[in-house]
């Protein structure tokens, strides 16, 4: 039975809300397939990025799955985003349900509602969407008429805080996982839906790569720690494995990227040049959970750029990955792309933050064609000592040499990215940032012969994340982070010789504390999320909507009967023997290795990148039956600090 569009009712609300264009759909390369494209067995996916359209539309993960699913003749996929509070209010008053922007179909009518969580601060928006869709908030209250509510994305590597709201979660790469799920659902539907929702979920869990929280029981110790997490059904695996796509060239998505109708955070096309990172930065969850490194070939990248530009009309291409300058053929790639698009309007960008002169060569190459904005480098830690703790192998001299090369090459703006609140950090480590920034400006003035240069210091609060060596660490109190940053700001501003040349950007530490709660929480944290949402919590990733007071108050109330509280989840250091809420989610990393790396961190022992040194047994490759895939032409990667003359490509 076709499902009716809600657009007629929605249209009446559009003149009454901010940015109505975000709700109308019809973007270039979007699609609306027939509801019954493959009859009764059609598997219908609503894909949600739980943030506003302007943030959600450019999300590569959603874009890729949208296309992969729509290419299947027996499936359809549409997109939905979080609606702003003004629209939410009107939708409630006018009984308009959560809708997709493609067919404006009610989300509640789909088979699967798949949400991609890049950040945990989107959890309250998930509850708004479920409620507006008429889907019971708790998975246990749903029946066959409701979609399977599925989570993916990096935050799904610890799905426990939202376990009660989820029917399932997928960890790792989504391309093959959504196809596997579609196969399972098609078969179940074709067989006449035997065993109802319960059997479908059991079939999904039995694949070994789909986590169904209701099939796992969690027992707690009297002191609040977890005693054990164990399956409560036969055939359900003890640990759920992550999905890893090994040959990126076989998955050249998005082939036809979506072009936003309204202003969005990225007005460019993105091509992912490799996945994974083995640099081993100990704070970096993305690097740890996406191992091993898998590169896309130059030919594959070239074709994606060409076809994507033709399909979209974009004038800028971003070459994306976790550390783009680390692609083993990046020099050739940059040169060939710059040659190919020379004299056209196409701009190329490489969002690399690597601290070395080679990075500047690449930026010079890619900006041959266009304007030079700024260069970003990420030393992450202010002092040499703390950089050893986080395994960011960059010396102060490396940094100064690199930025002087940048200023010497005509760049006028340099942005330096740091973190505050790192394990073992002291005020002194953070105050070093001021000294570093002053040295950068002094050197820049010297090499450029100009006082017209700037350096912006941008600082984020550190949040320990699951599946990293810092998963056991105590998160720093937000008051301490704020006090340290205030001292740093004063240290920068008090030196008149440099104060005007150094910009200083930071956010207060409170959102980080809540991100910490949601990142390392267990199932009991679900009560807090629900209480915050019922109290009006929405768009927690936006400073104008975020309320620390609300989270603190709701945490106190929701956890009043438990031996745990906000501080227990955030500022408490864990022991090796503690069962962590995400231990049954298998990222491939060996827990013993992670612990050893945590011990090495405390003593400042560094670990090399396994792309150019022998394997150090993090566990991923043997466990996942995979291997690192770099250097399609057999080239060697460059060591970190090699300095090259401008414009000389790697080779
Ligand atoms: S198992 Fe070895 S080669 Fe594979 S990612 Fe880990 S350290 Fe690198």
XYZ file of C-alpha atoms and ligand atoms in Angstrom:
659
model
C 0.000 0.000 0.000
C 1.521 3.335 -1.011
C 2.051 5.725 1.839
C 0.744 9.251 1.521
C 3.032 12.241 1.473
C 2.556 14.726 4.313
C 3.722 17.598 2.138
C 0.282 19.233 1.823
C 0.101 19.621 5.581
C 3.752 20.529 5.900
C 3.521 23.231 3.243
C 1.129 25.228 5.406
C 3.759 25.381 8.144
C 6.694 26.407 5.981
C 5.995 30.166 5.938
C 5.924 30.086 9.737
C 9.374 28.575 10.404
C 13.008 29.587 10.053
C 14.876 28.326 6.979
C 11.898 26.479 5.445
C 14.005 25.429 2.453
C 15.633 22.744 4.617
C 12.386 20.775 4.738
C 11.438 20.687 1.052
C 13.930 18.227 -0.479
C 14.358 17.849 -4.240
C 18.117 18.446 -4.159
C 20.153 17.669 -7.248
C 20.847 13.896 -7.192
C 18.171 13.131 -4.632
C 15.648 10.485 -5.543
C 12.154 9.308 -4.709
C 11.446 5.711 -5.606
C 8.030 4.081 -5.767
C 6.941 2.932 -2.348
C 6.214 -0.544 -3.704
C 9.185 -0.697 -6.039
C 9.605 -4.433 -5.373
C 6.149 -5.234 -4.070
C 5.548 -6.370 -0.521
C 9.147 -7.411 -0.024
C 10.500 -3.872 -0.605
C 12.825 -2.867 2.201
C 12.352 0.807 2.998
C 15.025 2.755 4.844
C 14.654 6.173 6.423
C 18.191 7.468 6.991
C 18.616 10.140 9.607
C 21.437 12.425 10.529
C 20.230 13.652 13.917
C 21.193 17.264 13.512
C 19.961 20.202 11.446
C 19.860 19.914 7.651
C 22.852 22.227 7.207
C 25.036 19.855 9.233
C 23.386 16.612 8.168
C 23.169 16.988 4.415
C 26.924 16.996 3.728
C 27.438 13.923 5.911
C 29.272 11.410 3.752
C 28.074 8.349 5.633
C 24.407 9.083 5.058
C 25.046 10.103 1.445
C 26.863 6.840 0.729
C 24.212 4.599 2.283
C 21.428 6.537 0.551
C 22.957 5.761 -2.815
C 24.037 2.194 -2.060
C 20.513 1.318 -0.918
C 18.712 3.136 -3.712
C 20.783 1.246 -6.294
C 19.150 -1.956 -5.099
C 15.997 -2.783 -7.011
C 14.287 -4.200 -3.918
C 15.078 -1.306 -1.576
C 14.492 2.398 -1.232
C 16.085 4.981 1.010
C 15.015 8.489 1.941
C 16.569 11.058 4.276
C 15.343 12.825 7.364
C 17.026 15.395 9.589
C 16.365 16.911 12.993
C 13.725 19.634 12.797
C 14.366 22.892 14.621
C 12.322 23.589 17.778
C 10.065 26.083 15.937
C 9.118 23.408 13.414
C 8.778 20.759 16.122
C 6.238 22.905 17.958
C 4.147 23.447 14.832
C 4.344 19.789 13.828
C 2.989 18.794 17.229
C 0.203 21.365 17.063
C -0.785 20.253 13.560
C -0.200 16.507 13.953
C 2.472 16.407 11.245
C 4.762 13.415 11.860
C 8.550 13.254 11.407
C 8.919 13.095 7.617
C 11.549 12.350 5.017
C 12.713 15.261 2.885
C 12.634 13.128 -0.265
C 9.091 11.751 -0.527
C 7.788 13.594 2.576
C 6.664 10.212 3.775
C 6.093 9.590 7.478
C 9.206 8.066 9.019
C 7.060 5.705 11.069
C 5.959 3.906 7.869
C 9.473 2.748 6.932
C 10.967 -0.661 7.777
C 14.170 0.746 9.209
C 15.025 4.099 10.739
C 18.831 4.198 10.526
C 20.584 6.994 12.411
C 24.201 7.951 11.978
C 25.791 9.367 15.115
C 29.073 11.217 14.649
C 28.638 12.692 18.094
C 26.810 11.629 21.209
C 25.319 15.083 21.596
C 22.715 14.093 18.972
C 20.983 11.633 21.305
C 18.233 13.984 22.432
C 17.443 14.786 18.784
C 16.947 11.062 18.219
C 14.221 11.052 20.864
C 12.486 14.042 19.267
C 12.453 12.252 15.915
C 11.110 9.010 17.411
C 8.401 10.848 19.282
C 7.375 12.957 16.285
C 7.312 9.793 14.179
C 4.919 8.103 16.605
C 7.515 5.436 17.402
C 7.591 4.435 21.095
C 10.793 5.733 22.695
C 11.633 2.395 24.287
C 12.429 -0.513 21.978
C 10.521 -2.909 24.243
C 7.276 -0.996 23.598
C 7.466 -1.321 19.813
C 5.565 -3.823 17.717
C 5.586 -5.012 14.146
C 4.070 -1.796 12.863
C 7.154 0.182 13.895
C 10.470 0.534 12.079
C 13.614 -1.154 13.326
C 15.482 1.706 14.988
C 19.155 1.310 14.129
C 22.249 3.292 15.139
C 25.536 3.548 13.281
C 28.450 5.967 13.088
C 31.378 6.377 15.453
C 29.238 6.897 18.557
C 27.682 3.459 17.977
C 30.952 1.881 19.139
C 29.447 2.361 22.586
C 25.699 2.138 21.998
C 24.915 1.359 25.645
C 23.668 4.805 26.751
C 20.999 4.583 24.030
C 20.544 0.797 24.188
C 16.990 1.040 25.541
C 15.920 3.197 22.606
C 17.542 1.038 19.922
C 16.464 -2.148 18.262
C 19.899 -2.621 16.750
C 23.298 -1.037 16.145
C 25.930 -1.584 13.487
C 29.583 -0.815 14.102
C 32.138 -0.039 11.430
C 31.688 0.589 7.724
C 28.055 0.726 6.714
C 28.073 -0.077 2.986
C 28.036 -3.847 3.205
C 26.222 -3.900 6.537
C 23.086 -2.192 5.186
C 23.007 -4.603 2.268
C 23.296 -7.582 4.628
C 20.467 -6.164 6.710
C 18.365 -5.609 3.606
C 18.934 -9.254 2.598
C 17.799 -10.477 6.003
C 14.696 -8.267 6.023
C 13.753 -9.182 2.434
C 13.989 -12.887 3.216
C 11.931 -12.489 6.397
C 9.252 -10.493 4.585
C 9.149 -12.920 1.650
C 8.631 -15.810 4.055
C 5.584 -14.086 5.495
C 7.341 -12.469 8.491
C 7.668 -15.615 10.612
C 8.064 -15.049 14.353
C 7.320 -11.331 14.012
C 9.680 -8.604 15.121
C 11.442 -10.836 17.644
C 12.528 -13.331 14.994
C 13.652 -10.605 12.628
C 15.858 -9.132 15.340
C 17.181 -12.575 16.179
C 18.075 -13.190 12.539
C 19.882 -9.849 12.451
C 21.761 -10.620 15.688
C 22.770 -14.029 14.389
C 24.709 -12.435 11.532
C 27.341 -11.625 14.187
C 27.752 -8.040 12.996
C 24.522 -6.480 14.225
C 24.093 -5.678 17.897
C 20.595 -6.129 19.302
C 20.714 -4.729 22.852
C 17.611 -6.585 24.079
C 19.426 -9.899 23.579
C 22.083 -8.938 26.139
C 21.625 -8.709 29.897
C 23.786 -6.423 31.994
C 24.498 -7.275 35.651
C 25.979 -4.741 38.046
C 28.171 -5.028 41.142
C 26.993 -3.358 44.370
C 29.473 -0.509 43.830
C 27.909 0.314 40.461
C 30.492 -1.226 38.140
C 29.347 -3.749 35.553
C 29.697 -7.370 36.601
C 29.041 -8.878 33.193
C 27.252 -8.448 29.892
C 25.998 -11.682 28.390
C 23.642 -12.813 25.633
C 20.267 -14.049 26.821
C 19.403 -16.057 23.669
C 21.127 -19.041 22.097
C 23.062 -18.268 18.935
C 23.605 -14.591 19.789
C 27.361 -13.870 19.808
C 29.164 -12.748 22.981
C 30.904 -10.035 21.020
C 29.599 -8.130 18.004
C 32.143 -7.546 15.242
C 32.711 -4.355 13.347
C 32.315 -4.234 9.575
C 35.343 -3.418 7.454
C 35.201 -2.678 3.734
C 38.551 -3.800 2.378
C 38.616 -2.571 -1.218
C 37.510 1.057 -1.375
C 37.792 1.061 -5.167
C 34.858 -1.342 -5.241
C 32.793 1.235 -3.356
C 33.185 4.526 -5.250
C 30.383 6.273 -3.356
C 28.884 8.781 -3.403
C 28.888 8.633 -7.198
C 26.315 11.386 -7.412
C 26.757 13.548 -4.319
C 23.788 15.524 -3.080
C 23.879 19.258 -3.648
C 22.311 21.157 -0.736
C 19.432 23.543 -1.369
C 20.159 25.622 1.690
C 23.467 26.817 3.040
C 25.343 23.933 4.638
C 28.558 23.497 6.600
C 30.492 22.268 3.547
C 29.859 23.838 0.171
C 32.034 21.359 -1.651
C 32.210 17.829 -2.865
C 34.203 15.352 -0.832
C 36.138 12.324 -2.013
C 37.389 9.946 0.627
C 40.951 9.048 -0.368
C 41.539 6.477 2.349
C 39.952 5.065 5.444
C 41.601 4.308 8.774
C 44.714 5.687 10.430
C 47.558 3.980 12.249
C 49.454 7.005 13.526
C 48.359 5.912 16.963
C 47.323 9.233 18.509
C 46.023 7.943 21.808
C 43.155 10.400 22.152
C 41.765 9.717 18.676
C 38.805 7.381 18.616
C 38.314 7.754 14.867
C 41.878 6.582 14.208
C 41.592 3.594 16.516
C 38.195 2.277 15.433
C 38.700 2.621 11.688
C 41.911 0.580 11.453
C 43.456 -0.797 9.326
C 44.442 1.787 6.707
C 42.817 1.169 3.339
C 43.730 3.441 0.454
C 41.732 4.277 -2.629
C 43.826 4.099 -5.804
C 44.808 7.207 -7.745
C 42.690 6.059 -10.648
C 39.721 5.499 -8.362
C 40.114 8.949 -6.808
C 40.551 10.612 -10.205
C 37.351 9.036 -11.504
C 35.366 9.981 -8.425
C 36.515 13.583 -8.677
C 35.687 13.787 -12.372
C 32.310 12.076 -12.180
C 31.323 13.853 -8.988
C 32.089 17.290 -10.421
C 30.110 16.468 -13.544
C 27.183 15.245 -11.459
C 27.075 18.212 -9.093
C 28.547 21.350 -10.593
C 30.532 21.947 -7.395
C 33.627 24.080 -7.791
C 35.570 22.686 -4.888
C 36.705 19.183 -4.064
C 37.925 18.157 -0.639
C 40.230 15.126 -0.499
C 39.076 13.608 2.758
C 40.466 11.138 5.246
C 41.683 11.219 8.827
C 45.116 12.469 7.740
C 45.027 13.085 4.009
C 48.704 13.903 3.530
C 49.447 10.318 4.602
C 48.119 8.707 1.411
C 51.144 6.898 0.024
C 50.753 8.602 -3.371
C 49.484 11.975 -2.207
C 52.273 13.888 -3.975
C 51.403 12.379 -7.345
C 47.729 12.760 -6.637
C 48.011 16.447 -5.770
C 50.161 17.180 -8.807
C 48.006 15.257 -11.247
C 44.779 16.775 -9.992
C 46.277 20.272 -9.963
C 47.470 19.727 -13.566
C 44.139 18.365 -14.682
C 42.105 21.239 -13.253
C 44.577 24.032 -13.964
C 42.850 26.931 -15.661
C 39.403 25.764 -14.586
C 37.280 27.046 -11.730
C 37.784 23.869 -9.765
C 39.474 24.338 -6.397
C 41.126 21.476 -4.561
C 41.586 21.227 -0.846
C 43.324 18.820 1.424
C 42.155 19.182 4.993
C 45.420 17.872 6.362
C 46.671 18.958 9.747
C 50.001 17.142 9.550
C 52.865 19.101 11.016
C 55.556 18.914 8.343
C 56.872 20.829 5.398
C 55.579 18.255 2.943
C 52.080 19.281 3.957
C 52.903 22.801 2.804
C 54.204 21.485 -0.520
C 50.849 19.825 -1.012
C 48.939 22.940 -0.039
C 51.065 24.995 -2.467
C 50.383 22.500 -5.219
C 46.663 22.375 -4.652
C 46.274 26.132 -4.301
C 48.011 26.815 -7.626
C 44.574 27.360 -8.972
C 42.889 29.449 -6.345
C 43.029 31.596 -3.310
C 45.101 30.810 -0.259
C 43.089 30.954 2.887
C 44.922 29.421 5.808
C 46.833 26.342 6.833
C 45.968 24.253 9.852
C 48.419 22.212 11.886
C 47.508 20.051 14.845
C 50.271 19.598 17.409
C 47.399 18.791 19.827
C 49.531 19.117 22.969
C 51.326 22.272 24.159
C 54.472 20.721 25.616
C 56.855 18.096 24.317
C 56.073 16.003 27.381
C 52.327 15.931 26.808
C 52.804 15.222 23.098
C 54.697 12.072 24.096
C 51.789 11.112 26.356
C 49.310 11.404 23.482
C 51.731 9.876 20.937
C 51.794 12.921 18.720
C 55.357 12.755 17.570
C 56.009 16.376 16.769
C 58.774 18.416 18.356
C 58.639 22.152 18.915
C 61.379 22.543 16.327
C 59.313 20.529 13.809
C 56.438 22.888 14.326
C 58.473 26.064 14.090
C 60.285 24.779 10.983
C 56.943 23.903 9.397
C 55.199 27.185 10.084
C 58.202 29.189 8.975
C 58.073 27.268 5.693
C 54.384 28.179 5.447
C 54.973 31.901 6.111
C 57.997 31.807 3.842
C 55.805 30.430 1.057
C 53.450 33.338 1.280
C 50.819 31.929 3.621
C 49.641 34.604 6.025
C 47.302 32.666 8.296
C 48.222 29.606 10.295
C 45.837 27.823 12.618
C 47.155 25.610 15.385
C 44.887 23.066 16.983
C 45.362 21.854 20.576
C 43.506 19.986 23.268
C 43.184 20.786 26.947
C 42.435 18.378 29.784
C 44.666 15.554 28.504
C 45.728 12.783 30.913
C 48.621 13.825 33.202
C 48.338 17.431 31.955
C 49.379 20.329 34.186
C 48.939 24.100 33.858
C 52.528 24.253 32.632
C 51.790 21.981 29.639
C 48.990 24.263 28.526
C 50.885 27.504 29.148
C 53.530 26.181 26.769
C 50.979 26.817 23.996
C 51.447 30.560 24.551
C 55.213 30.221 24.212
C 54.825 28.119 21.093
C 52.442 30.595 19.481
C 54.789 33.498 20.237
C 57.716 31.631 18.723
C 55.601 30.895 15.660
C 54.793 34.577 15.174
C 58.368 35.697 15.836
C 59.681 33.188 13.285
C 56.933 34.045 10.814
C 57.767 37.759 11.002
C 61.406 36.971 10.452
C 60.979 34.720 7.402
C 58.208 36.722 5.753
C 59.708 40.112 6.533
C 56.212 41.252 7.406
C 54.247 41.988 10.534
C 51.063 41.131 8.675
C 50.858 37.503 9.711
C 48.489 35.774 12.061
C 48.272 32.601 14.047
C 45.044 31.333 15.554
C 45.231 28.996 18.495
C 42.133 26.810 18.614
C 41.568 24.575 21.620
C 39.114 21.791 22.279
C 38.478 20.059 25.587
C 39.646 16.449 25.660
C 37.001 13.747 26.169
C 38.226 10.163 26.776
C 36.579 7.804 24.299
C 35.835 4.085 24.183
C 38.208 1.818 22.218
C 41.180 4.115 22.780
C 44.092 3.763 25.230
C 42.531 6.651 27.162
C 39.292 4.750 27.717
C 40.417 4.113 31.303
C 41.492 7.703 32.001
C 39.858 10.174 34.364
C 38.370 13.044 32.430
C 39.547 16.399 33.748
C 36.973 18.442 35.713
C 35.510 21.110 33.484
C 36.336 23.784 36.072
C 40.024 22.843 35.818
C 39.908 22.959 32.006
C 38.254 26.377 32.066
C 40.754 27.726 34.606
C 43.713 26.477 32.554
C 42.348 28.047 29.406
C 41.789 31.347 31.213
C 45.433 31.322 32.321
C 46.512 30.591 28.767
C 44.382 33.418 27.400
C 45.949 35.810 29.916
C 49.441 34.604 29.027
C 48.806 35.311 25.344
C 47.115 38.665 25.873
C 49.619 39.979 28.356
C 52.486 40.058 25.860
C 51.889 43.146 23.730
C 54.488 42.178 21.165
C 52.334 39.262 20.034
C 48.846 39.671 21.487
C 47.306 41.148 18.351
C 48.839 38.563 16.036
C 47.527 35.576 17.988
C 43.855 34.666 17.869
C 42.475 32.465 20.619
C 39.432 30.233 20.243
C 38.031 27.860 22.787
C 34.727 26.660 24.156
C 33.967 26.196 27.794
C 34.488 22.721 29.230
C 30.892 21.916 30.218
C 29.638 20.340 26.968
C 32.741 18.133 27.091
C 31.676 16.795 30.490
C 28.302 15.724 29.076
C 29.929 14.299 25.962
C 32.084 12.306 28.403
C 29.010 10.987 30.208
C 27.404 9.919 26.933
C 30.621 8.478 25.477
C 31.576 6.201 28.353
C 28.170 5.661 29.878
C 26.264 2.424 30.285
C 22.588 1.592 29.977
C 21.666 3.540 33.098
C 22.629 6.756 31.290
C 19.624 6.233 29.010
C 17.431 7.438 31.878
C 19.389 10.673 32.009
C 19.057 11.229 28.254
C 15.329 10.671 28.449
C 14.931 12.993 31.449
C 16.887 15.738 29.664
C 14.782 15.333 26.538
C 11.533 15.437 28.544
C 12.828 18.579 30.222
C 13.189 20.225 26.798
C 16.761 19.228 25.823
C 17.306 19.565 22.070
C 20.303 20.205 19.777
C 22.849 19.689 22.559
C 25.707 20.117 20.099
C 24.710 23.779 19.675
C 25.937 26.104 22.408
C 22.790 28.246 22.241
C 20.649 25.190 23.035
C 22.937 23.278 25.388
C 22.213 23.532 29.108
C 24.724 22.030 31.512
C 22.465 22.847 34.426
C 19.722 20.711 32.867
C 22.011 17.732 32.307
C 23.441 17.970 35.807
C 20.004 18.224 37.424
C 18.517 15.407 35.329
C 21.540 13.177 36.002
C 21.117 13.739 39.753
C 17.446 12.831 39.580
C 17.638 9.928 37.132
C 20.563 8.267 38.930
C 19.370 9.010 42.479
C 18.732 5.314 43.206
C 22.061 4.164 41.757
C 25.524 4.133 43.347
C 26.778 6.153 40.357
C 26.587 9.786 39.252
C 27.888 12.191 36.621
C 31.350 12.333 38.206
C 31.532 8.533 38.454
C 31.114 8.270 34.694
C 33.455 11.103 33.784
C 36.217 12.040 36.234
C 36.837 8.519 37.600
C 39.842 6.501 36.416
C 39.039 2.837 35.614
C 41.046 -0.276 36.492
C 42.099 -2.835 33.902
C 39.840 -5.455 35.461
C 36.684 -3.348 35.220
C 34.171 -4.562 32.658
C 33.670 -1.573 30.376
C 30.181 -0.981 28.959
C 31.454 -1.469 25.380
C 33.656 -4.543 25.942
C 31.194 -6.716 24.008
C 31.511 -4.457 20.957
C 34.540 -5.696 19.050
C 36.455 -2.919 17.303
C 39.226 -5.400 16.526
C 41.622 -3.742 18.965
C 43.123 -6.029 21.543
C 42.211 -4.871 25.053
C 45.623 -5.931 26.434
C 47.329 -3.872 23.737
C 45.180 -0.853 24.513
C 46.066 -1.195 28.212
C 49.778 -1.476 27.454
C 49.504 1.610 25.286
C 47.766 3.438 28.153
C 50.649 2.463 30.472
C 53.136 3.632 27.830
C 51.242 6.914 27.627
C 51.647 7.592 31.323
C 55.390 7.019 31.056
C 55.685 8.955 27.794
C 56.692 6.019 25.579
C 55.882 6.595 21.904
C 54.628 4.066 19.328
C 55.473 4.329 15.638
C 53.016 4.088 12.751
C 52.749 0.499 11.500
C 52.626 1.722 7.907
C 56.373 2.265 7.969
C 57.512 0.168 10.915
C 56.736 -3.445 11.773
C 53.282 -4.359 13.051
C 53.020 -3.679 16.787
C 50.128 -6.095 17.256
C 47.197 -3.853 18.018
C 45.099 -6.855 17.071
C 42.995 -5.424 14.252
C 44.476 -7.191 11.242
C 44.491 -10.783 12.516
C 41.195 -10.375 14.340
C 39.302 -8.914 11.407
C 41.055 -11.094 8.829
C 42.260 -7.901 7.181
C 45.500 -6.067 6.537
C 46.770 -2.570 5.984
C 46.449 -1.561 2.337
C 48.809 1.191 1.410
C 51.028 2.081 -1.485
C 49.213 0.541 -4.469
C 52.355 1.149 -6.525
C 54.715 -0.031 -3.829
C 55.984 3.425 -2.864
C 57.380 4.003 0.581
C 55.736 6.487 2.877
C 57.652 9.500 4.024
C 58.910 9.892 7.537
C 57.095 12.610 9.433
C 59.584 15.393 9.548
C 61.267 15.285 6.166
C 61.550 18.771 4.786
C 61.269 19.252 1.025
C 61.772 22.142 -1.264
C 58.535 23.740 -2.369
C 56.698 22.099 -5.213
C 58.735 18.921 -5.384
C 56.296 16.044 -5.393
C 56.850 12.964 -3.333
C 58.359 10.044 -5.171
S 47.505 -5.344 13.507
Fe 49.568 -4.534 13.113
S 49.554 -3.895 10.927
Fe 47.376 -4.166 11.565
S 46.746 -2.092 12.189
Fe 47.441 -3.148 14.058
S 49.623 -2.619 14.287
Fe 49.001 -2.082 12.168
